[in-house]
PDB file of C-alpha atoms and ligand atoms in Angstrom:
ATOM      1  CA  MET A  13      85.574 104.065  77.673  1.00  0.00           C
ATOM      2  CA  THR A  14      86.170 103.010  74.187  1.00  0.00           C
ATOM      3  CA  MET A  15      84.407 100.072  72.358  1.00  0.00           C
ATOM      4  CA  THR A  16      86.138  97.631  70.496  1.00  0.00           C
ATOM      5  CA  ASP A  17      85.060  97.236  66.557  1.00  0.00           C
ATOM      6  CA  PHE A  18      85.968  93.427  66.598  1.00  0.00           C
ATOM      7  CA  SER A  19      85.670  93.601  62.383  1.00  0.00           C
ATOM      8  CA  THR A  20      89.471  95.693  62.585  1.00  0.00           C
ATOM      9  CA  ILE A  21      90.966  92.401  64.655  1.00  0.00           C
ATOM     10  CA  PRO A  22      92.873  90.517  62.111  1.00  0.00           C
ATOM     11  CA  VAL A  23      92.090  86.568  61.511  1.00  0.00           C
ATOM     12  CA  ILE A  24      94.041  84.107  59.956  1.00  0.00           C
ATOM     13  CA  THR A  25      91.870  81.065  59.057  1.00  0.00           C
ATOM     14  CA  ILE A  26      93.647  78.085  58.699  1.00  0.00           C
ATOM     15  CA  ASP A  27      91.294  75.192  57.626  1.00  0.00           C
ATOM     16  CA  GLY A  28      91.954  71.385  55.720  1.00  0.00           C
ATOM     17  CA  PRO A  29      91.233  67.789  56.553  1.00  0.00           C
ATOM     18  CA  THR A  30      91.842  65.968  59.619  1.00  0.00           C
ATOM     19  CA  ALA A  31      95.386  65.298  60.279  1.00  0.00           C
ATOM     20  CA  SER A  32      96.620  68.088  57.997  1.00  0.00           C
ATOM     21  CA  GLY A  33      98.563  69.727  61.018  1.00  0.00           C
ATOM     22  CA  LYS A  34      96.429  72.586  61.316  1.00  0.00           C
ATOM     23  CA  GLY A  35      96.312  72.472  65.052  1.00  0.00           C
ATOM     24  CA  THR A  36     100.255  72.429  65.618  1.00  0.00           C
ATOM     25  CA  ILE A  37     100.618  75.310  62.559  1.00  0.00           C
ATOM     26  CA  ALA A  38      97.948  77.277  64.153  1.00  0.00           C
ATOM     27  CA  HIS A  39      99.442  77.503  67.545  1.00  0.00           C
ATOM     28  CA  ARG A  40     102.844  78.109  66.065  1.00  0.00           C
ATOM     29  CA  VAL A  41     101.601  80.830  64.184  1.00  0.00           C
ATOM     30  CA  ALA A  42      99.745  82.281  66.557  1.00  0.00           C
ATOM     31  CA  GLN A  43     102.469  82.362  69.163  1.00  0.00           C
ATOM     32  CA  ALA A  44     104.872  83.892  66.586  1.00  0.00           C
ATOM     33  CA  LEU A  45     102.647  86.871  66.414  1.00  0.00           C
ATOM     34  CA  GLY A  46     101.614  86.650  69.949  1.00  0.00           C
ATOM     35  CA  TRP A  47      98.181  86.390  68.751  1.00  0.00           C
ATOM     36  CA  SER A  48      95.449  83.848  70.902  1.00  0.00           C
ATOM     37  CA  VAL A  49      93.946  80.954  69.031  1.00  0.00           C
ATOM     38  CA  LEU A  50      90.786  79.114  68.060  1.00  0.00           C
ATOM     39  CA  ASP A  51      90.589  74.942  68.052  1.00  0.00           C
ATOM     40  CA  SER A  52      87.006  75.040  66.556  1.00  0.00           C
ATOM     41  CA  GLY A  53      87.482  71.147  65.926  1.00  0.00           C
ATOM     42  CA  ALA A  54      87.918  71.022  69.611  1.00  0.00           C
ATOM     43  CA  LEU A  55      83.976  72.029  69.949  1.00  0.00           C
ATOM     44  CA  TYR A  56      82.826  69.769  67.760  1.00  0.00           C
ATOM     45  CA  ARG A  57      85.177  67.177  69.984  1.00  0.00           C
ATOM     46  CA  LEU A  58      83.594  68.423  72.889  1.00  0.00           C
ATOM     47  CA  THR A  59      79.731  68.070  71.867  1.00  0.00           C
ATOM     48  CA  ALA A  60      80.623  64.701  70.954  1.00  0.00           C
ATOM     49  CA  LEU A  61      82.252  63.898  73.740  1.00  0.00           C
ATOM     50  CA  ALA A  62      78.866  65.333  75.660  1.00  0.00           C
ATOM     51  CA  VAL A  63      76.436  63.146  73.956  1.00  0.00           C
ATOM     52  CA  LEU A  64      78.370  60.161  74.885  1.00  0.00           C
ATOM     53  CA  ASP A  65      78.782  60.964  78.414  1.00  0.00           C
ATOM     54  CA  GLN A  66      74.900  62.257  78.513  1.00  0.00           C
ATOM     55  CA  GLY A  67      73.520  59.511  76.395  1.00  0.00           C
ATOM     56  CA  ILE A  68      72.152  61.467  73.932  1.00  0.00           C
ATOM     57  CA  ASP A  69      71.230  59.613  70.849  1.00  0.00           C
ATOM     58  CA  PRO A  70      73.304  61.190  67.774  1.00  0.00           C
ATOM     59  CA  ALA A  71      70.414  60.644  65.472  1.00  0.00           C
ATOM     60  CA  ASP A  72      68.444  63.157  67.402  1.00  0.00           C
ATOM     61  CA  GLU A  73      69.673  66.270  66.082  1.00  0.00           C
ATOM     62  CA  GLN A  74      67.542  68.425  68.234  1.00  0.00           C
ATOM     63  CA  ALA A  75      69.421  66.909  71.115  1.00  0.00           C
ATOM     64  CA  VAL A  76      72.492  67.234  70.093  1.00  0.00           C
ATOM     65  CA  ALA A  77      72.190  70.790  69.289  1.00  0.00           C
ATOM     66  CA  ARG A  78      71.027  71.373  73.044  1.00  0.00           C
ATOM     67  CA  ALA A  79      74.005  69.688  73.794  1.00  0.00           C
ATOM     68  CA  ALA A  80      75.995  71.767  71.852  1.00  0.00           C
ATOM     69  CA  GLY A  81      74.172  75.023  72.814  1.00  0.00           C
ATOM     70  CA  HIS A  82      74.861  74.423  76.418  1.00  0.00           C
ATOM     71  CA  LEU A  83      78.478  73.125  76.506  1.00  0.00           C
ATOM     72  CA  ASP A  84      80.094  74.106  79.944  1.00  0.00           C
ATOM     73  CA  VAL A  85      83.841  74.710  78.433  1.00  0.00           C
ATOM     74  CA  ARG A  86      86.846  76.521  79.497  1.00  0.00           C
ATOM     75  CA  PHE A  87      90.190  76.956  77.738  1.00  0.00           C
ATOM     76  CA  ASN A  88      93.235  77.067  79.600  1.00  0.00           C
ATOM     77  CA  GLY A  89      96.491  76.723  77.719  1.00  0.00           C
ATOM     78  CA  GLU A  90      96.503  72.653  76.628  1.00  0.00           C
ATOM     79  CA  GLN A  91      93.532  72.063  79.177  1.00  0.00           C
ATOM     80  CA  VAL A  92      90.165  71.326  77.827  1.00  0.00           C
ATOM     81  CA  TRP A  93      87.721  71.841  80.902  1.00  0.00           C
ATOM     82  CA  LEU A  94      83.963  70.277  80.338  1.00  0.00           C
ATOM     83  CA  ALA A  95      81.844  70.356  83.293  1.00  0.00           C
ATOM     84  CA  GLY A  96      84.551  70.641  85.742  1.00  0.00           C
ATOM     85  CA  ARG A  97      86.749  68.162  84.297  1.00  0.00           C
ATOM     86  CA  ASP A  98      90.040  68.395  81.869  1.00  0.00           C
ATOM     87  CA  VAL A  99      88.807  66.398  79.016  1.00  0.00           C
ATOM     88  CA  ALA A 100      91.956  67.264  76.510  1.00  0.00           C
ATOM     89  CA  PRO A 101      93.415  63.796  76.062  1.00  0.00           C
ATOM     90  CA  LEU A 102      89.845  62.362  75.901  1.00  0.00           C
ATOM     91  CA  ILE A 103      88.559  64.507  73.228  1.00  0.00           C
ATOM     92  CA  ARG A 104      91.641  63.235  71.060  1.00  0.00           C
ATOM     93  CA  GLU A 105      90.377  59.840  71.074  1.00  0.00           C
ATOM     94  CA  GLU A 106      89.555  58.345  67.000  1.00  0.00           C
ATOM     95  CA  ARG A 107      85.939  57.654  68.804  1.00  0.00           C
ATOM     96  CA  VAL A 108      85.371  61.130  70.166  1.00  0.00           C
ATOM     97  CA  GLY A 109      86.832  62.491  66.493  1.00  0.00           C
ATOM     98  CA  ASN A 110      84.615  60.318  64.206  1.00  0.00           C
ATOM     99  CA  LEU A 111      81.595  61.116  65.906  1.00  0.00           C
ATOM    100  CA  ALA A 112      82.255  64.392  65.850  1.00  0.00           C
ATOM    101  CA  SER A 113      82.593  64.187  62.056  1.00  0.00           C
ATOM    102  CA  GLN A 114      79.147  62.859  62.189  1.00  0.00           C
ATOM    103  CA  ILE A 115      77.498  65.755  64.582  1.00  0.00           C
ATOM    104  CA  ALA A 116      79.318  68.508  63.014  1.00  0.00           C
ATOM    105  CA  ALA A 117      77.074  67.792  59.402  1.00  0.00           C
ATOM    106  CA  TYR A 118      73.781  69.356  61.445  1.00  0.00           C
ATOM    107  CA  GLY A 119      73.013  72.784  60.975  1.00  0.00           C
ATOM    108  CA  SER A 120      71.762  73.714  63.971  1.00  0.00           C
ATOM    109  CA  VAL A 121      74.807  71.975  65.793  1.00  0.00           C
ATOM    110  CA  ARG A 122      77.136  74.134  63.773  1.00  0.00           C
ATOM    111  CA  GLN A 123      74.562  77.583  64.275  1.00  0.00           C
ATOM    112  CA  ALA A 124      74.890  76.745  68.249  1.00  0.00           C
ATOM    113  CA  LEU A 125      78.753  76.982  67.829  1.00  0.00           C
ATOM    114  CA  LEU A 126      79.143  79.872  65.594  1.00  0.00           C
ATOM    115  CA  THR A 127      79.011  82.875  68.153  1.00  0.00           C
ATOM    116  CA  ARG A 128      80.838  80.905  70.732  1.00  0.00           C
ATOM    117  CA  GLN A 129      83.745  80.805  67.824  1.00  0.00           C
ATOM    118  CA  GLN A 130      83.407  84.202  66.809  1.00  0.00           C
ATOM    119  CA  ALA A 131      83.594  85.297  70.724  1.00  0.00           C
ATOM    120  CA  PHE A 132      87.627  84.338  70.299  1.00  0.00           C
ATOM    121  CA  ARG A 133      88.335  87.406  68.276  1.00  0.00           C
ATOM    122  CA  GLN A 134      90.246  89.385  70.854  1.00  0.00           C
ATOM    123  CA  PRO A 135      92.862  92.047  70.146  1.00  0.00           C
ATOM    124  CA  PRO A 136      95.916  92.010  69.237  1.00  0.00           C
ATOM    125  CA  GLY A 137      94.599  88.931  66.787  1.00  0.00           C
ATOM    126  CA  LEU A 138      93.345  85.654  66.422  1.00  0.00           C
ATOM    127  CA  VAL A 139      94.498  82.010  64.303  1.00  0.00           C
ATOM    128  CA  ALA A 140      91.164  80.203  63.904  1.00  0.00           C
ATOM    129  CA  ASP A 141      91.822  76.593  62.823  1.00  0.00           C
ATOM    130  CA  GLY A 142      88.870  74.184  61.610  1.00  0.00           C
ATOM    131  CA  ARG A 143      87.370  73.277  58.312  1.00  0.00           C
ATOM    132  CA  ASP A 144      85.001  76.337  57.832  1.00  0.00           C
ATOM    133  CA  MET A 145      87.229  79.017  59.579  1.00  0.00           C
ATOM    134  CA  GLY A 146      87.800  81.044  56.072  1.00  0.00           C
ATOM    135  CA  THR A 147      84.093  79.920  54.272  1.00  0.00           C
ATOM    136  CA  VAL A 148      81.728  80.776  57.324  1.00  0.00           C
ATOM    137  CA  VAL A 149      83.015  81.930  60.859  1.00  0.00           C
ATOM    138  CA  PHE A 150      85.389  84.386  59.835  1.00  0.00           C
ATOM    139  CA  PRO A 151      84.792  85.319  56.019  1.00  0.00           C
ATOM    140  CA  ASP A 152      86.383  88.916  56.844  1.00  0.00           C
ATOM    141  CA  ALA A 153      89.771  87.130  57.586  1.00  0.00           C
ATOM    142  CA  VAL A 154      92.847  89.040  56.513  1.00  0.00           C
ATOM    143  CA  LEU A 155      94.742  85.696  55.027  1.00  0.00           C
ATOM    144  CA  LYS A 156      93.220  82.790  54.933  1.00  0.00           C
ATOM    145  CA  ILE A 157      95.114  78.932  54.303  1.00  0.00           C
ATOM    146  CA  PHE A 158      93.877  75.941  52.958  1.00  0.00           C
ATOM    147  CA  LEU A 159      96.068  73.707  54.487  1.00  0.00           C
ATOM    148  CA  VAL A 160      96.017  69.542  52.567  1.00  0.00           C
ATOM    149  CA  ALA A 161      98.587  66.904  52.651  1.00  0.00           C
ATOM    150  CA  ASP A 162      98.128  63.381  51.181  1.00  0.00           C
ATOM    151  CA  VAL A 163      96.213  60.962  53.107  1.00  0.00           C
ATOM    152  CA  ALA A 164      99.281  58.780  53.605  1.00  0.00           C
ATOM    153  CA  ALA A 165     101.264  61.504  55.342  1.00  0.00           C
ATOM    154  CA  ARG A 166      98.469  62.482  57.674  1.00  0.00           C
ATOM    155  CA  ALA A 167      98.161  59.252  58.592  1.00  0.00           C
ATOM    156  CA  GLU A 168     101.522  58.562  59.361  1.00  0.00           C
ATOM    157  CA  ARG A 169     101.101  61.601  61.787  1.00  0.00           C
ATOM    158  CA  ARG A 170      97.908  60.805  63.509  1.00  0.00           C
ATOM    159  CA  CYS A 171     100.027  57.188  64.198  1.00  0.00           C
ATOM    160  CA  LYS A 172     103.085  58.880  65.481  1.00  0.00           C
ATOM    161  CA  GLN A 173     100.839  61.535  67.550  1.00  0.00           C
ATOM    162  CA  LEU A 174      98.441  58.919  69.203  1.00  0.00           C
ATOM    163  CA  LYS A 175     101.335  56.587  69.649  1.00  0.00           C
ATOM    164  CA  GLY A 176     103.496  59.443  71.335  1.00  0.00           C
ATOM    165  CA  LYS A 177      99.999  60.065  73.760  1.00  0.00           C
ATOM    166  CA  GLY A 178      99.872  55.953  74.719  1.00  0.00           C
ATOM    167  CA  PHE A 179      97.141  55.195  72.447  1.00  0.00           C
ATOM    168  CA  SER A 180      97.264  52.240  70.323  1.00  0.00           C
ATOM    169  CA  ALA A 181      96.932  53.004  66.773  1.00  0.00           C
ATOM    170  CA  ASN A 182      96.838  51.051  63.530  1.00  0.00           C
ATOM    171  CA  LEU A 183      97.862  52.838  59.949  1.00  0.00           C
ATOM    172  CA  ALA A 184      95.677  51.157  57.579  1.00  0.00           C
ATOM    173  CA  ASN A 185      92.181  51.369  59.887  1.00  0.00           C
ATOM    174  CA  LEU A 186      93.565  55.256  60.511  1.00  0.00           C
ATOM    175  CA  MET A 187      93.570  56.069  56.938  1.00  0.00           C
ATOM    176  CA  GLN A 188      90.657  54.101  56.341  1.00  0.00           C
ATOM    177  CA  ASP A 189      88.859  56.489  59.444  1.00  0.00           C
ATOM    178  CA  MET A 190      90.516  59.501  57.208  1.00  0.00           C
ATOM    179  CA  ARG A 191      88.902  58.925  54.204  1.00  0.00           C
ATOM    180  CA  ALA A 192      85.258  58.138  55.441  1.00  0.00           C
ATOM    181  CA  ARG A 193      86.097  61.688  57.079  1.00  0.00           C
ATOM    182  CA  ASP A 194      87.028  63.418  54.719  1.00  0.00           C
ATOM    183  CA  GLU A 195      84.624  62.385  52.750  1.00  0.00           C
ATOM    184  CA  ARG A 196      82.047  63.278  55.146  1.00  0.00           C
ATOM    185  CA  ASP A 197      83.552  66.690  56.038  1.00  0.00           C
ATOM    186  CA  ARG A 198      83.728  67.442  52.066  1.00  0.00           C
ATOM    187  CA  ASN A 199      80.085  66.267  51.152  1.00  0.00           C
ATOM    188  CA  ARG A 200      77.895  67.387  53.689  1.00  0.00           C
ATOM    189  CA  ALA A 201      75.571  70.062  53.153  1.00  0.00           C
ATOM    190  CA  ASN A 202      76.216  72.276  55.791  1.00  0.00           C
ATOM    191  CA  ALA A 203      79.445  74.545  55.248  1.00  0.00           C
ATOM    192  CA  PRO A 204      81.625  72.086  53.648  1.00  0.00           C
ATOM    193  CA  LEU A 205      85.420  71.402  54.036  1.00  0.00           C
ATOM    194  CA  LYS A 206      86.367  73.054  51.013  1.00  0.00           C
ATOM    195  CA  ALA A 207      88.964  76.531  50.280  1.00  0.00           C
ATOM    196  CA  ALA A 208      87.635  79.823  50.578  1.00  0.00           C
ATOM    197  CA  PRO A 209      87.834  81.099  47.039  1.00  0.00           C
ATOM    198  CA  ASP A 210      90.542  83.688  48.352  1.00  0.00           C
ATOM    199  CA  ALA A 211      92.675  81.169  50.482  1.00  0.00           C
ATOM    200  CA  LYS A 212      96.109  80.194  49.859  1.00  0.00           C
ATOM    201  CA  THR A 213      96.872  76.539  49.530  1.00  0.00           C
ATOM    202  CA  ILE A 214      99.820  74.885  51.142  1.00  0.00           C
ATOM    203  CA  ASP A 215     100.803  71.266  50.648  1.00  0.00           C
ATOM    204  CA  SER A 216     102.263  70.352  53.845  1.00  0.00           C
ATOM    205  CA  SER A 217     102.969  66.326  52.824  1.00  0.00           C
ATOM    206  CA  ASP A 218     106.652  67.105  52.039  1.00  0.00           C
ATOM    207  CA  LEU A 219     106.747  70.315  54.563  1.00  0.00           C
ATOM    208  CA  SER A 220     108.092  70.213  58.402  1.00  0.00           C
ATOM    209  CA  ILE A 221     106.626  72.281  60.828  1.00  0.00           C
ATOM    210  CA  ASP A 222     108.967  74.935  60.948  1.00  0.00           C
ATOM    211  CA  GLU A 223     108.745  75.029  57.115  1.00  0.00           C
ATOM    212  CA  THR A 224     104.847  75.123  56.729  1.00  0.00           C
ATOM    213  CA  VAL A 225     105.000  77.795  59.518  1.00  0.00           C
ATOM    214  CA  LYS A 226     107.575  80.044  57.385  1.00  0.00           C
ATOM    215  CA  ALA A 227     104.907  79.612  54.821  1.00  0.00           C
ATOM    216  CA  VAL A 228     102.026  81.081  56.556  1.00  0.00           C
ATOM    217  CA  LEU A 229     104.204  83.485  57.920  1.00  0.00           C
ATOM    218  CA  ASP A 230     105.516  84.534  54.741  1.00  0.00           C
ATOM    219  CA  HIS A 231     101.777  84.696  53.601  1.00  0.00           C
ATOM    220  CA  TRP A 232     101.041  87.484  56.525  1.00  0.00           C
ATOM    221  CA  SER A 233     104.587  89.150  55.613  1.00  0.00           C
ATOM    222  CA  SER A 234     103.055  89.679  51.755  1.00  0.00           C
ATOM    223  CA  LEU A 235     100.292  91.484  52.930  1.00  0.00           C
ATOM    224  CA  GLY A 236     102.428  94.303  54.317  1.00  0.00           C
ATOM    225  CA  THR A 237      99.656  94.596  57.401  1.00  0.00           C
ATOM    226  CA  GLN A 238     101.275  95.161  60.913  1.00  0.00           C
ATOM    227  CA  ALA A 239      98.880  93.790  63.708  1.00  0.00           C
TER     228      ALA A 239
HETATM  229  O1   DC B  22      90.233  69.369  63.205  1.00  0.00           O
HETATM  230  P1   DC B  22      89.005  68.411  64.216  1.00  0.00           P
HETATM  231  O2   DC B  22      89.625  66.455  64.028  1.00  0.00           O
HETATM  232  O3   DC B  22      89.610  68.142  65.717  1.00  0.00           O
HETATM  233  O4   DC B  22      87.501  67.860  63.697  1.00  0.00           O
HETATM  234  C1   DC B  22      86.924  67.427  64.571  1.00  0.00           C
HETATM  235  C2   DC B  22      85.780  67.084  63.475  1.00  0.00           C
HETATM  236  O5   DC B  22      85.243  68.091  63.787  1.00  0.00           O
HETATM  237  C3   DC B  22      85.891  67.394  62.213  1.00  0.00           C
HETATM  238  O6   DC B  22      85.956  65.806  61.654  1.00  0.00           O
HETATM  239  C4   DC B  22      84.853  68.135  61.381  1.00  0.00           C
HETATM  240  C5   DC B  22      84.480  68.734  62.597  1.00  0.00           C
HETATM  241  N1   DC B  22      84.739  70.312  62.319  1.00  0.00           N
HETATM  242  C6   DC B  22      84.040  70.812  61.322  1.00  0.00           C
HETATM  243  O7   DC B  22      83.028  70.766  61.161  1.00  0.00           O
HETATM  244  N2   DC B  22      83.800  71.720  61.698  1.00  0.00           N
HETATM  245  C7   DC B  22      85.200  72.830  61.896  1.00  0.00           C
HETATM  246  N3   DC B  22      85.555  74.009  61.965  1.00  0.00           N
HETATM  247  C8   DC B  22      86.260  71.932  63.337  1.00  0.00           C
HETATM  248  C9   DC B  22      85.792  71.121  62.715  1.00  0.00           C
END
């Protein structure tokens, strides 16, 4: 039996602020390459949901980190199972996202989720989206994308997305929440949201999904690497 050298499995990281379209783009790029995908934000959202469900005090870092370390989670296509129930729609709620951003500032929570994220690196390749994929979790990624879009474009996208899923949404409130979340994600001491020095920045404010996917795949092709 041959051992897999995980460092040889290619990873493309897509980091960026909330609602920059990372998730959609990561899925589409993974589909085009036949690779798997890691939605790292889902792990922070799942931790936040576990905190809410178990009545844990969000200010108690050690208790939150314990919950992160004990997440009983399974991803199956679009479904996300937490302790035996599909919570995919629930973790997209803004209250869960806002709490996720708060608890993501804890170093011990990030540490508890680190190896779980790295375990997604499986052949033939992985597209990982989040905030620190290129800087902390997969620093040796073959291609690092930093996906940005202005806050108005992102709030509009999130508003449409929420309404499409039957949630109520208010553009002004979303924009305010988004600014607060960006601020927190960028300025925290542990693994803040920032472009890796070797990342390629793509501004998707005026790009369609197809154009953004193409921009990522063009960067990949220009590397001349075959997975
Ligand atoms: O990408 P998202 O909106 O689903 O992420 C939810 C929160 O989780 C986000 O506000 C910050 C945090 N997060 C993080 O700190 N690091 C990651 N790699 C992914 C998400």
